[in-house]
mmCIF file of C-alpha atoms in Angstrom:
data_model
loop_
_atom_site.group_PDB
_atom_site.id
_atom_site.type_symbol
_atom_site.label_atom_id
_atom_site.label_comp_id
_atom_site.label_asym_id
_atom_site.label_seq_id
_atom_site.Cartn_x
_atom_site.Cartn_y
_atom_site.Cartn_z
ATOM 1 C CA GLY A 1 -5.506 -18.570 0.385
ATOM 2 C CA GLU A 2 -6.144 -14.881 0.145
ATOM 3 C CA SER A 3 -5.021 -13.212 -3.015
ATOM 4 C CA VAL A 4 -5.633 -10.099 -4.987
ATOM 5 C CA GLY A 5 -4.650 -10.062 -8.599
ATOM 6 C CA LEU A 6 -4.866 -7.941 -11.700
ATOM 7 C CA HIS A 7 -5.892 -9.140 -15.127
ATOM 8 C CA LEU A 8 -3.337 -7.135 -17.138
ATOM 9 C CA PRO A 9 0.112 -5.987 -16.054
ATOM 10 C CA THR A 10 0.254 -3.068 -18.526
ATOM 11 C CA LEU A 11 -2.466 -0.914 -20.049
ATOM 12 C CA SER A 12 -1.723 1.585 -22.799
ATOM 13 C CA VAL A 13 -4.332 4.216 -23.683
ATOM 14 C CA GLN A 14 -4.542 7.335 -25.793
ATOM 15 C CA GLU A 15 -4.749 10.661 -24.013
ATOM 16 C CA GLY A 16 -8.381 11.656 -23.660
ATOM 17 C CA ASP A 17 -9.695 8.098 -23.753
ATOM 18 C CA ASN A 18 -11.223 6.346 -20.771
ATOM 19 C CA SER A 19 -9.156 3.749 -18.907
ATOM 20 C CA ILE A 20 -10.405 0.672 -17.119
ATOM 21 C CA ILE A 21 -8.145 -1.211 -14.742
ATOM 22 C CA ASN A 22 -9.406 -4.515 -13.416
ATOM 23 C CA CYS A 23 -8.756 -6.460 -10.244
ATOM 24 C CA ALA A 24 -9.881 -9.873 -9.034
ATOM 25 C CA TYR A 25 -10.021 -10.847 -5.392
ATOM 26 C CA SER A 26 -10.516 -14.241 -3.832
ATOM 27 C CA ASN A 27 -11.548 -13.597 -0.231
ATOM 28 C CA SER A 28 -15.308 -13.371 0.015
ATOM 29 C CA ALA A 29 -14.911 -12.003 3.551
ATOM 30 C CA SER A 30 -13.309 -8.815 2.246
ATOM 31 C CA ASP A 31 -15.597 -5.878 2.846
ATOM 32 C CA TYR A 32 -13.357 -2.954 2.048
ATOM 33 C CA PHE A 33 -11.372 -2.193 -1.099
ATOM 34 C CA ILE A 34 -8.993 0.560 -2.061
ATOM 35 C CA TRP A 35 -7.289 1.774 -5.211
ATOM 36 C CA TYR A 36 -3.856 3.342 -5.039
ATOM 37 C CA LYS A 37 -1.770 5.164 -7.619
ATOM 38 C CA GLN A 38 2.002 4.988 -7.474
ATOM 39 C CA GLU A 39 4.201 7.242 -9.537
ATOM 40 C CA SER A 40 7.817 6.402 -10.131
ATOM 41 C CA GLY A 41 9.960 6.978 -7.055
ATOM 42 C CA LYS A 42 7.028 7.806 -4.800
ATOM 43 C CA GLY A 43 4.843 6.060 -2.271
ATOM 44 C CA PRO A 44 1.360 4.801 -3.151
ATOM 45 C CA GLN A 45 -1.269 7.519 -3.160
ATOM 46 C CA PHE A 46 -4.848 6.851 -2.088
ATOM 47 C CA ILE A 47 -7.331 7.324 -4.946
ATOM 48 C CA ILE A 48 -10.687 5.965 -3.912
ATOM 49 C CA ASP A 49 -12.222 3.304 -1.722
ATOM 50 C CA ILE A 50 -15.436 1.333 -1.609
ATOM 51 C CA ARG A 51 -17.220 -0.756 0.974
ATOM 52 C CA SER A 52 -18.903 -4.047 0.183
ATOM 53 C CA ASN A 53 -22.375 -2.616 0.741
ATOM 54 C CA MET A 54 -21.876 -0.491 -2.376
ATOM 55 C CA ASP A 55 -21.605 -1.389 -6.068
ATOM 56 C CA LYS A 56 -20.256 1.890 -7.340
ATOM 57 C CA ARG A 57 -18.538 4.963 -6.065
ATOM 58 C CA GLN A 58 -17.460 8.025 -7.952
ATOM 59 C CA GLY A 59 -14.730 10.525 -7.360
ATOM 60 C CA GLN A 60 -13.178 13.206 -9.458
ATOM 61 C CA ARG A 61 -12.691 11.563 -12.903
ATOM 62 C CA VAL A 62 -12.547 8.143 -11.251
ATOM 63 C CA THR A 63 -15.171 5.518 -10.615
ATOM 64 C CA VAL A 64 -14.776 2.259 -8.761
ATOM 65 C CA LEU A 65 -17.111 -0.634 -9.481
ATOM 66 C CA LEU A 66 -17.503 -3.640 -7.249
ATOM 67 C CA ASN A 67 -19.065 -6.896 -8.387
ATOM 68 C CA LYS A 68 -19.250 -9.180 -5.364
ATOM 69 C CA THR A 69 -20.848 -11.995 -7.323
ATOM 70 C CA VAL A 70 -17.708 -12.562 -9.371
ATOM 71 C CA LYS A 71 -15.308 -10.943 -6.885
ATOM 72 C CA HIS A 72 -14.225 -8.277 -9.303
ATOM 73 C CA LEU A 73 -13.158 -4.689 -8.792
ATOM 74 C CA SER A 74 -12.477 -2.108 -11.452
ATOM 75 C CA LEU A 75 -11.162 1.427 -11.596
ATOM 76 C CA GLN A 76 -12.376 3.668 -14.386
ATOM 77 C CA ILE A 77 -10.515 6.849 -15.215
ATOM 78 C CA ALA A 78 -12.319 9.312 -17.448
ATOM 79 C CA ALA A 79 -10.488 11.427 -20.031
ATOM 80 C CA THR A 80 -7.116 9.936 -19.194
ATOM 81 C CA GLN A 81 -4.304 12.455 -18.959
ATOM 82 C CA PRO A 82 -0.506 12.068 -19.150
ATOM 83 C CA GLY A 83 -0.385 12.710 -15.409
ATOM 84 C CA ASP A 84 -2.380 9.533 -14.888
ATOM 85 C CA SER A 85 0.567 7.451 -16.051
ATOM 86 C CA ALA A 86 1.527 5.341 -13.045
ATOM 87 C CA VAL A 87 1.156 1.920 -11.477
ATOM 88 C CA TYR A 88 -2.274 1.259 -9.998
ATOM 89 C CA PHE A 89 -2.834 -1.161 -7.130
ATOM 90 C CA CYS A 90 -6.005 -2.560 -5.710
ATOM 91 C CA ALA A 91 -6.108 -3.737 -2.114
ATOM 92 C CA GLU A 92 -8.578 -5.573 0.085
ATOM 93 C CA ASN A 93 -8.852 -6.025 3.811
ATOM 94 C CA GLY A 94 -9.422 -9.784 3.661
ATOM 95 C CA SER A 95 -10.791 -11.242 6.858
ATOM 96 C CA SER A 96 -8.622 -9.041 9.028
ATOM 97 C CA ASN A 97 -10.025 -6.667 11.616
ATOM 98 C CA THR A 98 -6.642 -5.107 12.310
ATOM 99 C CA GLY A 99 -6.424 -2.779 9.347
ATOM 100 C CA LYS A 100 -4.104 -5.010 7.367
ATOM 101 C CA LEU A 101 -4.463 -4.746 3.620
ATOM 102 C CA ILE A 102 -3.658 -7.257 0.914
ATOM 103 C CA PHE A 103 -2.307 -5.666 -2.236
ATOM 104 C CA GLY A 104 -2.464 -6.823 -5.818
ATOM 105 C CA GLN A 105 0.573 -6.891 -8.089
ATOM 106 C CA GLY A 106 -0.226 -3.639 -9.849
ATOM 107 C CA THR A 107 -1.110 -2.513 -13.372
ATOM 108 C CA THR A 108 1.033 -0.033 -15.242
ATOM 109 C CA LEU A 109 -1.015 2.596 -17.068
ATOM 110 C CA GLN A 110 0.742 4.265 -19.973
ATOM 111 C CA VAL A 111 -0.899 7.296 -21.526
ATOM 112 C CA LYS A 112 0.101 8.073 -25.083
ATOM 113 C CA PRO A 113 -0.042 11.739 -26.131
ATOM 114 C CA ASP B 1 2.544 12.287 1.894
ATOM 115 C CA ALA B 2 0.021 12.949 4.676
ATOM 116 C CA GLY B 3 2.555 14.082 7.276
ATOM 117 C CA ILE B 4 4.743 10.995 7.038
ATOM 118 C CA THR B 5 8.503 11.077 6.758
ATOM 119 C CA GLN B 6 10.933 8.221 6.427
ATOM 120 C CA SER B 7 14.640 8.231 7.154
ATOM 121 C CA PRO B 8 17.008 7.583 5.648
ATOM 122 C CA ARG B 9 15.622 7.830 2.111
ATOM 123 C CA HIS B 10 18.492 5.817 0.682
ATOM 124 C CA LYS B 11 20.947 3.476 2.333
ATOM 125 C CA VAL B 12 23.619 1.076 1.203
ATOM 126 C CA THR B 13 24.877 -1.394 3.765
ATOM 127 C CA GLU B 14 26.888 -4.574 3.919
ATOM 128 C CA THR B 15 25.599 -8.047 4.617
ATOM 129 C CA GLY B 16 25.542 -8.817 8.319
ATOM 130 C CA THR B 17 25.256 -5.249 9.568
ATOM 131 C CA PRO B 18 22.271 -3.988 11.581
ATOM 132 C CA VAL B 19 20.029 -1.394 9.977
ATOM 133 C CA THR B 20 17.233 0.719 11.455
ATOM 134 C CA LEU B 21 14.690 2.572 9.377
ATOM 135 C CA ARG B 22 12.543 5.259 10.928
ATOM 136 C CA CYS B 23 9.001 6.313 10.171
ATOM 137 C CA HIS B 24 7.702 9.513 11.700
ATOM 138 C CA GLN B 25 4.131 10.819 11.487
ATOM 139 C CA THR B 26 2.564 14.079 12.539
ATOM 140 C CA GLU B 27 -1.072 12.919 12.127
ATOM 141 C CA ASN B 28 -1.446 11.237 15.514
ATOM 142 C CA HIS B 29 -2.814 8.122 13.777
ATOM 143 C CA ARG B 30 -3.069 4.976 15.836
ATOM 144 C CA TYR B 31 -2.037 2.406 13.232
ATOM 145 C CA MET B 32 1.337 2.227 11.535
ATOM 146 C CA TYR B 33 2.643 -0.300 9.041
ATOM 147 C CA TRP B 34 5.871 -1.339 7.390
ATOM 148 C CA TYR B 35 5.792 -2.787 3.875
ATOM 149 C CA ARG B 36 8.422 -3.849 1.426
ATOM 150 C CA GLN B 37 7.986 -3.531 -2.298
ATOM 151 C CA ASP B 38 9.764 -5.782 -4.751
ATOM 152 C CA PRO B 39 9.271 -6.350 -8.481
ATOM 153 C CA GLY B 40 6.753 -9.113 -9.047
ATOM 154 C CA HIS B 41 5.568 -9.106 -5.439
ATOM 155 C CA GLY B 42 3.812 -5.803 -5.006
ATOM 156 C CA LEU B 43 3.523 -4.486 -1.468
ATOM 157 C CA ARG B 44 3.936 -7.004 1.317
ATOM 158 C CA LEU B 45 3.298 -6.302 4.981
ATOM 159 C CA ILE B 46 6.275 -6.825 7.309
ATOM 160 C CA HIS B 47 4.966 -5.652 10.682
ATOM 161 C CA TYR B 48 2.303 -3.342 11.929
ATOM 162 C CA SER B 49 1.426 -1.489 15.108
ATOM 163 C CA TYR B 50 -2.001 -0.826 16.566
ATOM 164 C CA GLY B 51 -0.784 1.403 19.363
ATOM 165 C CA VAL B 52 2.223 2.343 21.442
ATOM 166 C CA LYS B 53 4.132 -0.818 22.338
ATOM 167 C CA ASP B 54 1.521 -2.914 20.469
ATOM 168 C CA THR B 55 2.876 -4.613 17.376
ATOM 169 C CA ASP B 56 2.221 -7.737 15.361
ATOM 170 C CA LYS B 57 3.713 -9.640 12.462
ATOM 171 C CA GLY B 58 2.775 -9.372 8.840
ATOM 172 C CA GLU B 59 3.317 -11.898 6.067
ATOM 173 C CA VAL B 60 7.087 -11.374 5.656
ATOM 174 C CA SER B 61 8.309 -10.668 9.187
ATOM 175 C CA ASP B 62 11.287 -13.050 9.345
ATOM 176 C CA GLY B 63 14.539 -11.136 9.807
ATOM 177 C CA TYR B 64 12.770 -7.943 10.894
ATOM 178 C CA SER B 65 11.794 -6.453 14.231
ATOM 179 C CA VAL B 66 9.897 -3.296 15.083
ATOM 180 C CA SER B 67 9.399 -0.970 17.989
ATOM 181 C CA ARG B 68 6.953 1.780 18.771
ATOM 182 C CA SER B 69 7.674 3.721 21.933
ATOM 183 C CA LYS B 70 5.778 6.832 20.849
ATOM 184 C CA THR B 71 2.672 7.365 18.762
ATOM 185 C CA GLU B 72 4.599 9.269 16.127
ATOM 186 C CA ASP B 73 7.535 6.901 15.581
ATOM 187 C CA PHE B 74 7.684 3.369 14.225
ATOM 188 C CA LEU B 75 11.108 1.792 13.803
ATOM 189 C CA LEU B 76 11.985 -1.143 11.578
ATOM 190 C CA THR B 77 15.206 -3.006 12.380
ATOM 191 C CA LEU B 78 17.091 -5.521 10.322
ATOM 192 C CA GLU B 79 19.239 -7.215 12.943
ATOM 193 C CA SER B 80 21.659 -8.664 10.405
ATOM 194 C CA ALA B 81 20.978 -7.474 6.886
ATOM 195 C CA THR B 82 20.971 -9.967 4.012
ATOM 196 C CA SER B 83 20.955 -9.394 0.264
ATOM 197 C CA SER B 84 17.372 -10.680 0.115
ATOM 198 C CA GLN B 85 16.360 -7.640 2.158
ATOM 199 C CA THR B 86 17.379 -5.287 -0.624
ATOM 200 C CA SER B 87 14.110 -3.564 -1.345
ATOM 201 C CA VAL B 88 12.105 -0.381 -1.121
ATOM 202 C CA TYR B 89 10.485 0.008 2.288
ATOM 203 C CA PHE B 90 7.313 1.972 2.811
ATOM 204 C CA CYS B 91 5.725 3.098 6.010
ATOM 205 C CA ALA B 92 1.990 3.687 6.132
ATOM 206 C CA ILE B 93 -0.414 5.086 8.687
ATOM 207 C CA SER B 94 -4.113 4.648 9.290
ATOM 208 C CA GLU B 95 -6.437 6.425 11.646
ATOM 209 C CA SER B 96 -8.982 3.727 12.182
ATOM 210 C CA SER B 97 -9.720 0.078 11.769
ATOM 211 C CA PRO B 98 -11.218 -2.267 10.691
ATOM 212 C CA VAL B 99 -13.404 -0.805 7.945
ATOM 213 C CA GLY B 100 -12.782 2.542 6.349
ATOM 214 C CA ASN B 101 -9.114 2.169 7.042
ATOM 215 C CA GLU B 102 -7.452 3.877 4.138
ATOM 216 C CA GLN B 103 -3.717 3.866 4.608
ATOM 217 C CA TYR B 104 -1.480 6.769 3.718
ATOM 218 C CA PHE B 105 2.059 6.053 2.640
ATOM 219 C CA GLY B 106 5.381 7.715 3.188
ATOM 220 C CA PRO B 107 7.913 8.414 0.426
ATOM 221 C CA GLY B 108 9.851 5.188 0.921
ATOM 222 C CA THR B 109 13.395 4.122 1.798
ATOM 223 C CA ARG B 110 15.524 2.397 -0.806
ATOM 224 C CA LEU B 111 17.801 -0.102 0.934
ATOM 225 C CA THR B 112 20.605 -1.923 -0.817
ATOM 226 C CA VAL B 113 22.441 -4.722 0.959
ATOM 227 C CA THR B 114 25.748 -5.613 -0.698
#
């Protein structure tokens, strides 16, 4: 069945270091992927997205990499700051054409000062 | 939160009572979604709407119904609340589908069924 998962439930990094959050997906028909950030008590916040015709996309301090061969997605955060502490979710659209997204379980990023 | 409000933000109710959660958007987006979020399960889709009066089921729709009579409002109803429906409920909106359909989320409603 369709599934989106994360390799590590919790990631702890030192402030100023780079963070890498990984995500595996199983549906080869997925052609759209999103990363969300969720702070405690708030709704998920859109960070960055990528389509399957791309391998890499950069935003402000964030980069998403897509490896379709091994069905792997990663989110890289440069110079991690305390404000980056949150739960990060990846999501894929699966084989749906209705806008439905399938979310992973989430990785908690802890930034140590 | 991209012009999305949810009401109420917190609610405690008793088993067997009906509950309606409201999602209101000011973005005029076509698609609206209801998710629940539980520890260990992430975000799971309950129902979604692709237009006024057009709705469909998600992966965890049992025990829930929805209605959308206006573009801006999407209601989620628990006809007879159960303790298993204690959760945080998020509404999301999306302008377009199928590709390039980033969803924007509301602040959430924390529902406790006693």
